[in-house]
Structure formats: C-alpha cells, structure tokens
Amino acid sequence: MDFELKTLTRARICTEKCDALVLLIPQNAGELGGSDDPVSQLAALAIKSGDFEGKAGKLLAAYRPHGVAAIRLVLAGVGDGSPKNIRAAVLAAIGSLKNGNAKRVVVDLSALGVLGSEIMRTAVVACGDAVYVYNTTKPKATPSAVERVMMAVPSATALSAAAAGFSKGVGLAKGIALAKEWANRPANYATPTLLAGAAKDLGKLPGIKVEILGPKEVAKLGMGSFMAVAQGSEEPLRFIVLRYDGAGKNAAPVVLVGKGITFDTGGISIKPAAEMDEMKFDMCGAASVLGTFRTLAELKPAINVIGLIPACENMPDGRAIKPGDVVTSMSGQTIEILNTDAEGRLVLCDALTYAERFKPVAVVDIATLTGACVVALGGVRSGLFASDDTLANALMDAGESSLDLCWRLPLDDDYAEGLKTNFADVANVAGRAGGAVTAAKFLQRFTAKFAWAHLDIAGTAWKGGAAKGATGRPVALLVDYLLGQAALAGGVQNSKPAVKSRGSKTRVSAKPSVA
Ligand code: BES
Ligand code: MN
Ligand code: ZN
C-alpha cells in the first residue's frame, strides 16, 4: 500500500478526487476543521441532527454527497481523540472500505488541529492493520480494495508536526505486515528453512546482515537442548542470526530472541486435537523479530540490534525426545525434559547462551511460551518478566506509547522450587500453578551475563475464532523500545529521512510485498 502525507485545507479537500474521504471527528466537536464548505456543513448537520456523535469507532457513510469530489464520504468518530480512539476510528473506517471499490482514500485529520506525531503514527499503523489481508494459500487472491491512503492535514505547521510520526508509521506498518504474514502462513508454508529464507530476504535491505546456521553448526556449538526438540522432526532446524548495524562498531547491541517453533504438536507429550492448528502460530516471537528488522531497515535508528531465531518443529516421532530424557544445553547445564510440550524454553535457553557472545546491553526474548500467560492476562497485555528494572520500565513505556501493551509479572526465586529434580540441574516444567512465571524462571537461569527481559506473547500474538489471524504484536512495542534506546544513545543517525519530501507533499511507497 502507498501512503502519502499532504497539506490540504478542508475547502480544498472538497474538490480532491478520490474513491473515499474519511473524516475523523472528535466527540462534542466545536471545531470541525472548516465551516462553509460542503463537507464541513454535512458533518455539522449530522452532528446537529443527533445522527452522529463522534463516539470512537462509530461511522456514518454517504454516497456521492453534493458538492464533494469524493465518491464516498465516511464520518468516523474519534471520541476524545486519544491515540487508542484514533486507532479504533481508523480501523473501523478503513475496515468498512476494504471489501468495496475504494482504491484511493483520503483521511482528513484537520478536525484534530495540529496533532502530535503520535497521533499520525497511530493513524498510519491502523490503516496498515486494517488493509492487511492474508492471501498466500488462497489461489484466488482477494486483496484489499484500498491501495493508496493520503493523510491530509490542514497546514504546513500541522504537516511538519506530523511528518516524523508519519514516517514512523509507514515503517512500522511494513514490519507489522511482515510479522503477520509469516505468522499466518501454515506450517507447511513456513518451515524452519522457509523462515530462514524470509530472514535472508531481509538481508538484502540496507544495514541488515543475515547468517543461517544448520544442524551441523548448531551441533558444533553444543546446543543440545535446541537439537533435542528438533530431533523429532523431518524438517531440519535453522538457527537464524540477523544483524542490524545502525550505530558504531563499538556500540553494544540489543539482542532480540524470537521463539521459532514452526509447529508445536507437543511432541510425545502430545496436545489434544482441538485447536491444535493454532500451534502454527508458535513462531510468532520469530515473526516479530523479522518484522522488527523490516522496520529497522526503514527507520534506520542509530542502534545496533542482533536478532536470534531458533527455528524447528516440535513433533512426535521414533527419534523424538521422551519425558524423562536428560539433555545438555549449550550453557553446560543439564535439563530433564519432563514434558516435551514445554519445548519453547528448550530452544530459547540455547539461543540465550549464544547471545552472550555479543556482550549485549540487553537481551529481550519474545515467545508464545505458555497457556498459563493466556489465562493470566488474556489477549490485552503480553506478559513481561525482567531481571532489570530499567529494562522492564523501558519495555512497559514502549508498550504504552505504541498501544502494544504488556504487564510485568514477578520472578521471585521461590517460583523456581518446582523446577528442581534429582536427575539433572533443572527440570523443564514445574507444577501447573504459576506456569508463566515458572517458565520465565527456567529461562532466567541462562541469562546471568546480561540484563534480560522476556515477553510471553501467547495471548497477544494471534486471535482465534472467526477473526483467526496474527496480530503482528509485539513489533510496535519492540520498535518503540529500540527507538527509545537509540534516542538515549544520542539521536537518530538517519540523515536521509524515510520520507521523501516534494514541497508540501510527502510520499512514501509502502507496497505490502513480503520481504
Ligand atoms: N506453545 C505453547 C504455549 C501456548 C499454548 C501458547 C496455548 C498459546 C496457546 C507451549 O509450547 C506449551 O505447550 N506450553 C505448555 C507448557 C506446559 C507443558 C508446562 C503449556 O502452556 O501448556
Ligand atoms: Mn509446547
Ligand atoms: Zn510451543
């Protein structure tokens, strides 16, 4: 999809030819962004009559309204104009258009006055979210109707206030779409090898380098725990290493580790059949790392980032690990695998040990790790665990600012009691109680050498039911965290902004092609 940012007064917007004009209108709007032009009068009439109150996400549509060049006019309420409500309004408005014939859409933000860059970013990301359609395994593709969205603001001042948010939104939309796409693909279209291919494609983008390790290299590294999970599958494992170099060589990187179980049957501790298909989403952590790198290539912040993805299937097989098997992790710690369905921690622990070599400032792992986290927090907030308060706070703040929320859960040592065993250094499961915390306690044993945080995205990475599909979370959270770290370290290196300016017109091409 193409995004454009442009200065257009309300009067001028009435003559702008497009397939649909979306007007964002606050509740109790005294100011509509215009007065005696047809669009403003129509909106004023709808408000006065009581048919449109501007409640967040509420729409009122008109076809070929008199005196307006746009074929369709959609009034979209934004309530108090908070980022959350802007998101709801844009999702509803663009969502209402995506199955119709509206290719070229103008979103008029002038009733919001001079908006902050956060609002613009939110609006752009919501557009991207709304138009995403999964098509890969559908022979008859049904792409979204909407191909181009122009964000219209009323003045040059408003444009310069929103420009940074606009580019950030466009970059984020690309990363989120990529994360959704790979997460949505069924396991036979997203094997460890194919996932590595997606990473290699990212390696063609400026600033990104990719290295793929296979079974031999992983064996040489001594990743006995990761290999143990992979040994039950015919699909060979891949260990993906991504590097984004945005800062000087000597700047210590942030390492992101994404769980890449391309399908989780549970292994010999096999899962029940109901909803097992959803375990194709067990690589959403990996997808979020790929999406984040896509956005980094776009926004070019001055920071170094490493992405690590241990990718394999968890299958039952003659060669599969059995409950009670003891394996030796790369760290040297032995692990008794009491439940082969607690495989995420087994692949992550070796990736965490591998992360040590980068002498990172921080390591954040992202994983669809536990059903217990879904029970605890549902689909609203991801679980956040951290051994370091500064890191925890930075991630919490990034979650709030990006509307990609998380919530901190505890790591008291008492929670690790259940991981004790007579047969190894540690067991891979404790009892049922506090399952999200005991999983985090297991991981923590492999993180002594750096500041570490863990995001359990089991509840937030995808939606089930009729709206089944990946959410692209927590790409927005991770990107905001990384941009924040880059800013702390001394500003954005980006001399060439992602936005190419031509006078008052700013255009960015954002085709939803998947890298
Ligand atoms: N991938 C699952 C976690 C999961 C389950 C995410 C359901 C989303 C929905 C993970 O590998 C797993 O199976 N965890 C087990 C751990 C248990 C055996 C200690 C779980 O949560 O049941
Ligand atoms: Mn599992
Ligand atoms: Zn799993």
Coordinates of C-alpha atoms and ligand atoms in Angstrom, one line a residue:
M1 CA 0.0 0.0 0.0
D2 CA 1.1 3.6 -0.7
F3 CA 0.9 6.2 2.0
E4 CA 1.1 9.9 1.3
L5 CA 1.1 12.9 3.7
K6 CA -0.2 16.2 2.3
T7 CA -1.4 19.7 3.3
L8 CA -5.0 20.2 2.2
T9 CA -7.4 22.7 3.7
R10 CA -10.9 21.5 4.2
A11 CA -12.2 23.6 1.4
R12 CA -9.5 22.1 -0.9
I13 CA -10.4 18.6 0.2
C14 CA -14.0 19.0 -1.1
T15 CA -12.5 19.1 -4.6
E16 CA -10.0 16.3 -4.1
K17 CA -10.9 13.4 -6.4
C18 CA -10.8 10.1 -4.5
D19 CA -12.8 7.0 -4.0
A20 CA -13.4 7.7 -0.4
L21 CA -12.9 10.6 2.0
V22 CA -12.7 9.6 5.7
L23 CA -13.3 12.5 8.1
L24 CA -12.0 12.0 11.6
I25 CA -14.3 13.8 14.0
P26 CA -14.0 14.2 17.8
Q27 CA -17.0 13.9 20.1
N28 CA -18.5 17.3 21.0
A29 CA -16.6 18.8 18.2
G30 CA -16.8 22.5 18.4
E31 CA -14.2 22.8 15.7
L32 CA -14.7 20.7 12.6
G33 CA -11.7 21.8 10.7
G34 CA -13.7 24.0 8.3
S35 CA -17.1 25.8 8.2
D36 CA -18.8 26.9 5.0
D37 CA -17.6 24.1 2.7
P38 CA -19.9 21.2 1.8
V39 CA -18.0 18.6 3.8
S40 CA -17.9 20.6 7.0
Q41 CA -21.6 21.6 6.6
L42 CA -22.6 18.0 6.0
A43 CA -20.7 16.9 9.1
A44 CA -22.2 19.8 11.2
L45 CA -25.7 18.7 10.1
A46 CA -25.1 15.1 11.0
I47 CA -23.9 16.2 14.4
K48 CA -26.7 18.7 15.0
S49 CA -29.4 16.1 14.0
G50 CA -28.0 13.7 16.6
D51 CA -27.3 11.1 13.9
F52 CA -23.5 11.3 14.5
E53 CA -22.0 12.0 17.9
G54 CA -18.3 11.3 17.2
K55 CA -18.1 8.4 19.5
A56 CA -14.9 6.4 19.0
G57 CA -15.2 3.9 16.2
K58 CA -18.8 5.0 15.1
L59 CA -19.3 5.6 11.4
L60 CA -21.7 7.5 9.2
A61 CA -21.3 7.0 5.4
A62 CA -22.7 8.9 2.5
Y63 CA -22.5 8.2 -1.3
R64 CA -21.8 10.9 -3.8
P65 CA -22.5 13.7 -1.4
H66 CA -23.4 17.0 -3.1
G67 CA -20.6 19.4 -3.8
V68 CA -17.9 16.9 -2.8
A69 CA -15.5 15.3 -5.4
A70 CA -15.0 12.2 -3.3
I71 CA -17.3 9.3 -4.3
R72 CA -17.8 8.2 -0.7
L73 CA -17.7 10.2 2.5
V74 CA -17.2 8.4 5.8
L75 CA -17.5 10.3 9.0
A76 CA -15.6 8.5 11.7
G77 CA -15.8 9.4 15.4
V78 CA -12.6 9.6 17.4
G79 CA -14.2 10.3 20.8
D80 CA -11.7 12.3 22.9
G81 CA -9.0 12.0 20.1
S82 CA -6.7 9.8 22.2
P83 CA -4.4 7.5 20.3
K84 CA -6.5 4.5 21.3
N85 CA -9.6 6.1 19.9
I86 CA -7.9 7.3 16.7
R87 CA -6.9 3.7 16.2
A88 CA -10.5 2.4 16.7
A89 CA -11.8 5.1 14.3
V90 CA -9.3 4.3 11.5
L91 CA -9.7 0.6 11.9
A92 CA -13.5 0.9 11.6
A93 CA -13.4 3.4 8.7
I94 CA -10.7 1.7 6.6
G95 CA -12.2 -1.7 7.5
S96 CA -15.6 -0.6 6.2
L97 CA -13.9 0.2 2.8
K98 CA -11.5 -2.6 2.3
N99 CA -14.1 -5.0 0.7
G100 CA -15.6 -2.4 -1.6
N101 CA -14.3 -0.5 -4.6
A102 CA -12.4 2.3 -2.9
K103 CA -8.8 2.3 -4.1
R104 CA -7.8 5.8 -3.3
V105 CA -8.7 7.0 0.1
V106 CA -8.1 10.4 1.7
V107 CA -8.1 10.6 5.5
D108 CA -8.8 14.1 6.7
L109 CA -7.3 14.8 10.1
S110 CA -7.9 18.5 10.1
A111 CA -10.7 18.4 12.8
L112 CA -7.9 17.3 15.2
G113 CA -6.0 20.5 14.8
V114 CA -2.2 20.4 15.0
L115 CA -1.7 16.8 16.0
G116 CA 1.3 15.3 17.6
S117 CA 3.4 12.8 15.8
E118 CA 2.0 10.0 18.0
I119 CA -1.5 10.5 16.5
M120 CA -0.2 10.4 13.0
R121 CA 1.8 7.3 13.7
T122 CA -1.2 5.6 15.2
A123 CA -3.4 6.5 12.3
V124 CA -0.9 5.2 9.7
V125 CA -0.3 1.9 11.6
A126 CA -4.1 1.4 12.0
C127 CA -4.5 1.9 8.2
G128 CA -1.9 -0.8 7.6
D129 CA -3.6 -3.1 10.1
A130 CA -7.0 -2.6 8.5
V131 CA -5.9 -3.3 4.9
Y132 CA -3.8 -6.4 5.6
V133 CA -5.3 -9.5 4.0
Y134 CA -3.8 -12.9 4.1
N135 CA -3.7 -14.4 0.6
T136 CA -0.7 -16.7 0.4
T137 CA -2.5 -20.0 0.3
K138 CA -5.6 -18.8 -1.5
P139 CA -5.5 -19.5 -5.2
K140 CA -8.0 -16.7 -5.9
A141 CA -6.4 -13.7 -4.0
T142 CA -8.8 -11.2 -2.6
P143 CA -6.6 -8.2 -2.0
S144 CA -7.8 -5.2 0.0
A145 CA -9.5 -2.7 -2.2
V146 CA -7.7 0.2 -0.6
E147 CA -4.4 0.8 -2.5
R148 CA -3.4 4.3 -1.6
V149 CA -4.1 6.4 1.5
M150 CA -3.4 10.1 1.7
M151 CA -3.2 11.6 5.2
A152 CA -4.4 15.2 4.9
V153 CA -3.6 17.8 7.4
P154 CA -4.7 21.5 7.2
S155 CA -1.5 23.5 7.3
A156 CA 2.3 23.4 6.8
T157 CA 2.7 23.6 10.6
A158 CA 0.5 20.6 11.1
L159 CA 2.4 18.8 8.4
S160 CA 5.8 19.4 9.9
A161 CA 4.4 18.4 13.4
A162 CA 3.2 15.1 12.0
A163 CA 5.9 14.2 9.5
A164 CA 8.1 12.2 11.9
G165 CA 5.1 10.2 13.1
F166 CA 4.1 9.6 9.5
S167 CA 7.4 8.0 8.5
K168 CA 7.5 6.0 11.7
G169 CA 4.0 4.8 11.0
V170 CA 4.9 3.8 7.4
G171 CA 8.0 1.9 8.6
L172 CA 6.0 0.2 11.4
A173 CA 3.2 -0.8 9.0
K174 CA 5.7 -2.7 6.8
G175 CA 7.2 -4.6 9.8
I176 CA 3.8 -5.4 11.3
A177 CA 2.5 -6.7 7.9
L178 CA 5.6 -8.9 7.5
A179 CA 5.2 -10.3 11.0
K180 CA 1.5 -11.1 10.4
E181 CA 2.2 -12.6 7.0
W182 CA 4.8 -15.1 8.3
A183 CA 2.8 -15.9 11.4
N184 CA -0.3 -16.6 9.4
R185 CA 1.3 -19.0 6.9
P186 CA 0.5 -22.6 7.7
A187 CA 3.4 -24.7 9.0
N188 CA 3.9 -26.4 5.6
Y189 CA 4.4 -22.9 4.1
A190 CA 6.6 -21.6 7.0
T191 CA 9.1 -24.4 7.7
P192 CA 12.4 -23.5 9.6
T193 CA 14.0 -23.4 6.1
L194 CA 11.4 -21.1 4.7
L195 CA 11.6 -18.9 7.7
A196 CA 15.4 -18.7 7.2
G197 CA 14.6 -17.7 3.6
A198 CA 12.5 -14.8 4.8
A199 CA 15.4 -13.7 7.0
K200 CA 17.8 -13.9 4.1
D201 CA 15.5 -11.7 2.1
L202 CA 15.7 -9.1 4.9
G203 CA 19.5 -9.4 4.5
K204 CA 19.1 -7.6 1.1
L205 CA 17.9 -4.5 2.8
P206 CA 20.4 -1.8 3.7
G207 CA 22.0 -2.2 7.1
I208 CA 20.9 -5.8 7.6
K209 CA 23.2 -8.9 7.5
V210 CA 21.9 -12.4 7.9
E211 CA 23.6 -15.7 8.8
I212 CA 21.9 -19.1 8.8
L213 CA 23.2 -22.0 10.8
G214 CA 22.0 -25.6 10.1
P215 CA 22.2 -28.8 12.2
K216 CA 25.9 -29.3 11.8
E217 CA 26.8 -25.8 13.0
V218 CA 24.3 -26.0 15.8
A219 CA 25.8 -29.3 16.9
K220 CA 29.3 -27.8 16.9
L221 CA 28.1 -25.0 19.2
G222 CA 26.8 -27.6 21.6
M223 CA 23.1 -26.5 21.5
G224 CA 22.0 -29.9 22.9
S225 CA 18.7 -28.5 24.2
F226 CA 17.6 -26.9 20.9
M227 CA 18.7 -30.0 19.0
A228 CA 16.7 -32.2 21.3
V229 CA 13.5 -30.5 20.3
A230 CA 14.3 -30.6 16.6
Q231 CA 15.2 -34.3 16.5
G232 CA 11.6 -35.4 16.4
S233 CA 11.0 -33.8 13.0
E234 CA 12.0 -34.5 9.4
E235 CA 12.4 -30.8 8.9
P236 CA 16.0 -29.7 9.6
L237 CA 16.4 -27.0 12.2
R238 CA 17.7 -23.5 11.4
F239 CA 19.4 -21.0 13.7
I240 CA 18.9 -17.6 12.2
V241 CA 21.2 -14.7 13.1
L242 CA 20.2 -11.2 12.0
R243 CA 22.3 -8.0 12.5
Y244 CA 21.2 -4.5 12.1
D245 CA 24.1 -2.1 12.2
G246 CA 22.9 1.4 12.8
A247 CA 25.5 2.6 15.3
G248 CA 29.3 2.4 15.6
K249 CA 31.1 -0.9 15.7
N250 CA 31.8 -0.5 19.4
A251 CA 28.2 0.2 20.5
A252 CA 27.0 -2.9 22.4
P253 CA 23.8 -4.2 20.8
V254 CA 20.4 -5.1 22.0
V255 CA 19.7 -8.8 21.3
L256 CA 16.2 -9.9 20.4
V257 CA 15.5 -13.7 20.6
G258 CA 12.3 -15.0 19.0
K259 CA 10.8 -18.4 19.6
G260 CA 10.5 -20.0 16.2
I261 CA 8.6 -23.3 16.7
T262 CA 7.0 -23.5 13.3
F263 CA 4.6 -26.1 14.6
D264 CA 4.1 -27.3 18.1
T265 CA 2.3 -30.7 18.4
G266 CA 3.5 -31.0 21.9
G267 CA 5.8 -33.9 20.9
I268 CA 5.4 -37.2 22.7
S269 CA 3.5 -35.2 25.4
I270 CA 1.1 -34.6 22.6
K271 CA -1.5 -31.8 22.6
P272 CA -5.3 -32.5 22.3
A273 CA -6.7 -32.2 18.7
A274 CA -8.9 -29.2 19.4
E275 CA -7.4 -26.0 18.1
M276 CA -4.1 -27.7 17.5
D277 CA -3.9 -25.9 14.2
E278 CA -3.3 -22.7 16.1
M279 CA 0.2 -24.1 17.0
K280 CA 1.3 -22.9 13.6
F281 CA 1.4 -19.5 15.4
D282 CA 4.1 -20.9 17.8
M283 CA 6.7 -18.9 15.7
C284 CA 5.1 -15.5 16.4
G285 CA 8.1 -14.5 18.5
A286 CA 10.3 -15.2 15.5
A287 CA 7.9 -13.4 13.2
S288 CA 8.0 -10.3 15.5
V289 CA 11.8 -10.3 15.3
L290 CA 11.7 -10.4 11.5
G291 CA 9.0 -7.7 11.4
T292 CA 11.1 -5.5 13.8
F293 CA 14.2 -5.8 11.5
R294 CA 12.0 -4.9 8.5
T295 CA 11.0 -1.7 10.3
L296 CA 14.6 -1.0 11.4
A297 CA 15.7 -1.1 7.8
E298 CA 13.1 1.5 7.1
L299 CA 13.6 3.9 10.0
K300 CA 17.4 3.5 10.3
P301 CA 17.8 4.3 14.0
A302 CA 21.3 4.7 15.4
I303 CA 21.5 1.5 17.4
N304 CA 22.9 -2.0 16.9
V305 CA 20.5 -4.9 17.1
I306 CA 21.0 -8.6 16.8
G307 CA 18.1 -11.0 16.1
L308 CA 18.3 -14.6 17.1
I309 CA 15.7 -17.2 16.0
P310 CA 16.0 -20.9 16.9
A311 CA 13.6 -22.4 14.4
C312 CA 12.3 -26.0 14.4
E313 CA 9.2 -28.2 14.6
N314 CA 8.1 -30.0 17.8
M315 CA 6.9 -33.4 16.6
P316 CA 6.3 -36.9 18.0
D317 CA 8.5 -39.5 16.1
G318 CA 10.6 -42.5 16.7
R319 CA 13.5 -40.3 17.3
A320 CA 11.7 -37.7 19.3
I321 CA 12.7 -36.8 22.9
K322 CA 10.8 -38.7 25.6
P323 CA 9.6 -37.5 29.0
G324 CA 12.5 -38.1 31.4
D325 CA 15.2 -37.6 28.8
V326 CA 18.1 -35.5 30.0
V327 CA 19.9 -33.2 27.6
T328 CA 22.9 -30.9 27.9
S329 CA 22.3 -27.3 27.0
M330 CA 25.0 -25.0 25.4
S331 CA 25.5 -23.5 28.8
G332 CA 26.6 -26.8 30.2
Q333 CA 23.5 -27.1 32.4
T334 CA 21.7 -30.4 32.1
I335 CA 17.9 -30.4 31.7
E336 CA 15.4 -33.1 32.5
I337 CA 12.6 -32.9 29.9
L338 CA 9.6 -33.9 31.9
N339 CA 7.1 -32.6 29.4
T340 CA 8.1 -32.4 25.7
D341 CA 5.4 -29.8 25.2
A342 CA 7.4 -27.3 27.2
E343 CA 9.7 -27.0 24.2
G344 CA 9.9 -23.2 23.8
R345 CA 12.1 -22.8 26.8
L346 CA 14.4 -25.6 25.5
V347 CA 15.1 -23.8 22.2
L348 CA 15.3 -20.4 23.8
C349 CA 17.8 -21.3 26.5
D350 CA 20.5 -22.2 23.9
A351 CA 19.8 -19.0 22.0
L352 CA 20.1 -17.0 25.2
T353 CA 23.5 -18.6 25.8
Y354 CA 24.5 -17.8 22.2
A355 CA 23.5 -14.2 22.9
E356 CA 26.4 -13.8 25.4
R357 CA 29.0 -13.5 22.6
F358 CA 27.6 -10.2 21.6
K359 CA 28.2 -8.6 25.0
P360 CA 24.7 -7.1 24.8
V361 CA 23.4 -4.1 26.7
A362 CA 20.1 -6.0 26.9
V363 CA 18.5 -9.2 25.7
V364 CA 14.8 -9.5 25.1
D365 CA 13.2 -12.8 24.2
I366 CA 9.8 -12.9 22.7
A367 CA 7.8 -16.2 22.9
T368 CA 4.4 -17.7 22.6
L369 CA 5.6 -19.6 25.7
T370 CA 2.7 -20.6 28.0
G371 CA -1.0 -21.2 28.0
A372 CA -0.8 -20.0 31.6
C373 CA 0.0 -16.5 30.4
V374 CA -3.1 -16.5 28.3
V375 CA -5.1 -17.4 31.5
A376 CA -3.4 -14.7 33.5
L377 CA -3.5 -11.7 31.0
G378 CA -5.8 -12.8 28.1
G379 CA -5.3 -11.0 24.8
V380 CA -4.9 -7.5 26.0
R381 CA -1.4 -7.4 27.5
S382 CA 1.6 -9.5 26.9
G383 CA 3.4 -10.9 30.0
L384 CA 6.7 -9.1 30.8
F385 CA 9.4 -10.5 33.0
A386 CA 12.7 -8.8 33.6
S387 CA 15.8 -9.2 35.8
D388 CA 16.5 -5.5 35.4
D389 CA 14.1 -2.7 36.4
T390 CA 15.4 -0.1 33.9
L391 CA 14.8 -2.6 31.1
A392 CA 11.4 -3.5 32.4
N393 CA 10.3 0.1 32.7
A394 CA 11.6 0.9 29.2
L395 CA 9.6 -2.0 27.7
M396 CA 6.5 -1.1 29.8
D397 CA 6.7 2.5 28.5
A398 CA 7.2 1.3 24.9
G399 CA 4.1 -0.8 25.3
E400 CA 2.1 2.2 26.4
S401 CA 3.3 4.6 23.8
S402 CA 2.8 2.1 20.9
L403 CA -0.6 0.8 22.2
D404 CA 1.0 -2.6 22.3
L405 CA 0.6 -3.2 26.0
C406 CA 2.4 -5.5 28.4
W407 CA 2.3 -6.1 32.1
R408 CA 5.1 -7.0 34.5
L409 CA 4.9 -10.3 36.3
P410 CA 7.2 -11.5 39.2
L411 CA 10.4 -13.5 39.2
D412 CA 10.8 -14.4 42.9
D413 CA 13.2 -17.3 43.3
D414 CA 10.6 -19.2 45.3
Y415 CA 8.8 -19.8 42.0
A416 CA 11.8 -21.9 40.8
E417 CA 11.3 -24.5 43.6
G418 CA 9.3 -26.7 41.3
L419 CA 12.0 -26.9 38.7
K420 CA 14.2 -28.9 41.0
T421 CA 14.9 -32.5 40.0
N422 CA 17.0 -35.5 41.2
F423 CA 18.2 -36.2 37.7
A424 CA 19.6 -33.0 36.2
D425 CA 20.5 -29.4 37.0
V426 CA 16.9 -28.3 36.2
A427 CA 13.6 -29.8 35.0
N428 CA 11.8 -28.1 32.1
V429 CA 8.5 -27.9 33.9
A430 CA 7.2 -27.3 37.4
G431 CA 3.6 -27.8 38.5
R432 CA 0.6 -26.2 37.0
A433 CA 0.5 -23.3 39.3
G434 CA 2.1 -20.0 38.1
G435 CA 3.1 -21.6 34.8
A436 CA 4.0 -18.4 33.0
V437 CA 6.3 -17.5 35.9
T438 CA 8.0 -20.9 36.3
A439 CA 8.7 -20.9 32.5
A440 CA 10.4 -17.5 32.9
K441 CA 12.3 -18.8 35.9
F442 CA 13.6 -21.6 33.7
L443 CA 14.8 -19.1 31.1
Q444 CA 16.4 -16.8 33.7
R445 CA 18.9 -19.5 34.6
F446 CA 20.5 -18.8 31.2
T447 CA 20.7 -15.0 31.4
A448 CA 23.2 -14.3 34.2
K449 CA 25.6 -12.4 31.9
F450 CA 23.3 -9.6 30.8
A451 CA 20.2 -7.5 31.5
W452 CA 17.3 -9.7 30.3
A453 CA 13.6 -9.4 29.7
H454 CA 11.1 -11.9 28.5
L455 CA 7.8 -11.2 26.7
D456 CA 5.3 -14.0 26.8
I457 CA 3.0 -13.2 23.8
A458 CA 0.9 -16.4 23.9
G459 CA -2.2 -14.4 24.4
T460 CA -1.5 -11.4 22.2
A461 CA 0.3 -12.7 19.1
W462 CA -2.9 -14.0 17.4
K463 CA -6.6 -14.1 17.6
G464 CA -8.7 -17.3 17.5
G465 CA -12.3 -17.8 16.4
A466 CA -13.8 -16.1 13.4
A467 CA -11.2 -13.4 13.3
K468 CA -8.4 -16.0 13.4
G469 CA -5.1 -14.5 12.5
A470 CA -1.9 -13.0 13.6
T471 CA -1.9 -9.5 15.2
G472 CA 1.7 -8.5 14.4
R473 CA 2.4 -7.9 18.1
P474 CA 4.7 -7.0 19.7
V475 CA 6.5 -5.4 16.7
A476 CA 5.3 -1.9 17.7
L477 CA 6.4 -2.4 21.3
L478 CA 9.9 -3.6 20.3
V479 CA 10.3 -0.8 17.7
D480 CA 9.4 1.9 20.2
Y481 CA 11.7 0.3 22.8
L482 CA 14.6 0.3 20.2
L483 CA 13.9 3.9 19.0
G484 CA 13.9 5.0 22.7
Q485 CA 17.3 3.3 23.2
A486 CA 18.7 4.9 20.1
A487 CA 17.5 8.3 21.3
L488 CA 19.1 7.7 24.7
A489 CA 22.4 6.8 23.0
G490 CA 22.4 10.1 21.1
G491 CA 19.8 10.7 18.4
V492 CA 18.7 9.2 15.2
Q493 CA 21.6 8.6 12.7
N494 CA 19.2 8.8 9.8
S495 CA 20.5 11.7 7.7
K496 CA 18.1 10.8 4.9
P497 CA 14.7 10.5 6.4
A498 CA 12.4 7.7 5.2
V499 CA 10.1 10.3 3.8
K500 CA 11.0 12.0 0.5
S501 CA 9.7 15.5 0.5
R502 CA 8.5 17.3 -2.6
G503 CA 7.3 20.7 -1.5
S504 CA 4.4 20.2 0.9
K505 CA 3.8 16.7 -0.4
T506 CA 5.4 13.8 1.3
R507 CA 5.2 10.4 -0.4
V508 CA 6.2 7.0 0.7
S509 CA 5.7 3.9 -1.2
A510 CA 4.6 1.1 1.0
K511 CA 3.7 -1.9 -1.1
P512 CA 2.7 -4.8 1.1
S513 CA 5.1 -7.1 -0.6
V514 CA 6.6 -9.5 1.8
A515 CA 10.3 -9.5 2.1
Ligands
BES1 N1 3.3 -23.1 22.5 C1 2.8 -23.5 23.8 C2 2.2 -22.4 24.6 C3 0.8 -22.0 24.1 C4 -0.3 -22.8 24.4 C5 0.6 -20.8 23.5 C6 -1.6 -22.4 24.1 C7 -0.7 -20.4 23.2 C8 -1.8 -21.2 23.4 C9 4.0 -24.0 24.6 O1 5.0 -24.7 23.9 C10 3.4 -25.0 25.5 O2 2.9 -26.0 25.0 N2 3.4 -24.8 26.8 C11 2.9 -25.6 27.8 C12 3.8 -25.7 28.9 C13 3.4 -26.8 29.9 C14 3.7 -28.1 29.3 C15 4.3 -26.6 31.2 C16 1.5 -25.1 28.2 O3 1.4 -23.9 28.3 O4 0.6 -25.9 28.4
MN2 MN 4.6 -26.7 23.6
ZN3 ZN 5.2 -24.1 22.0

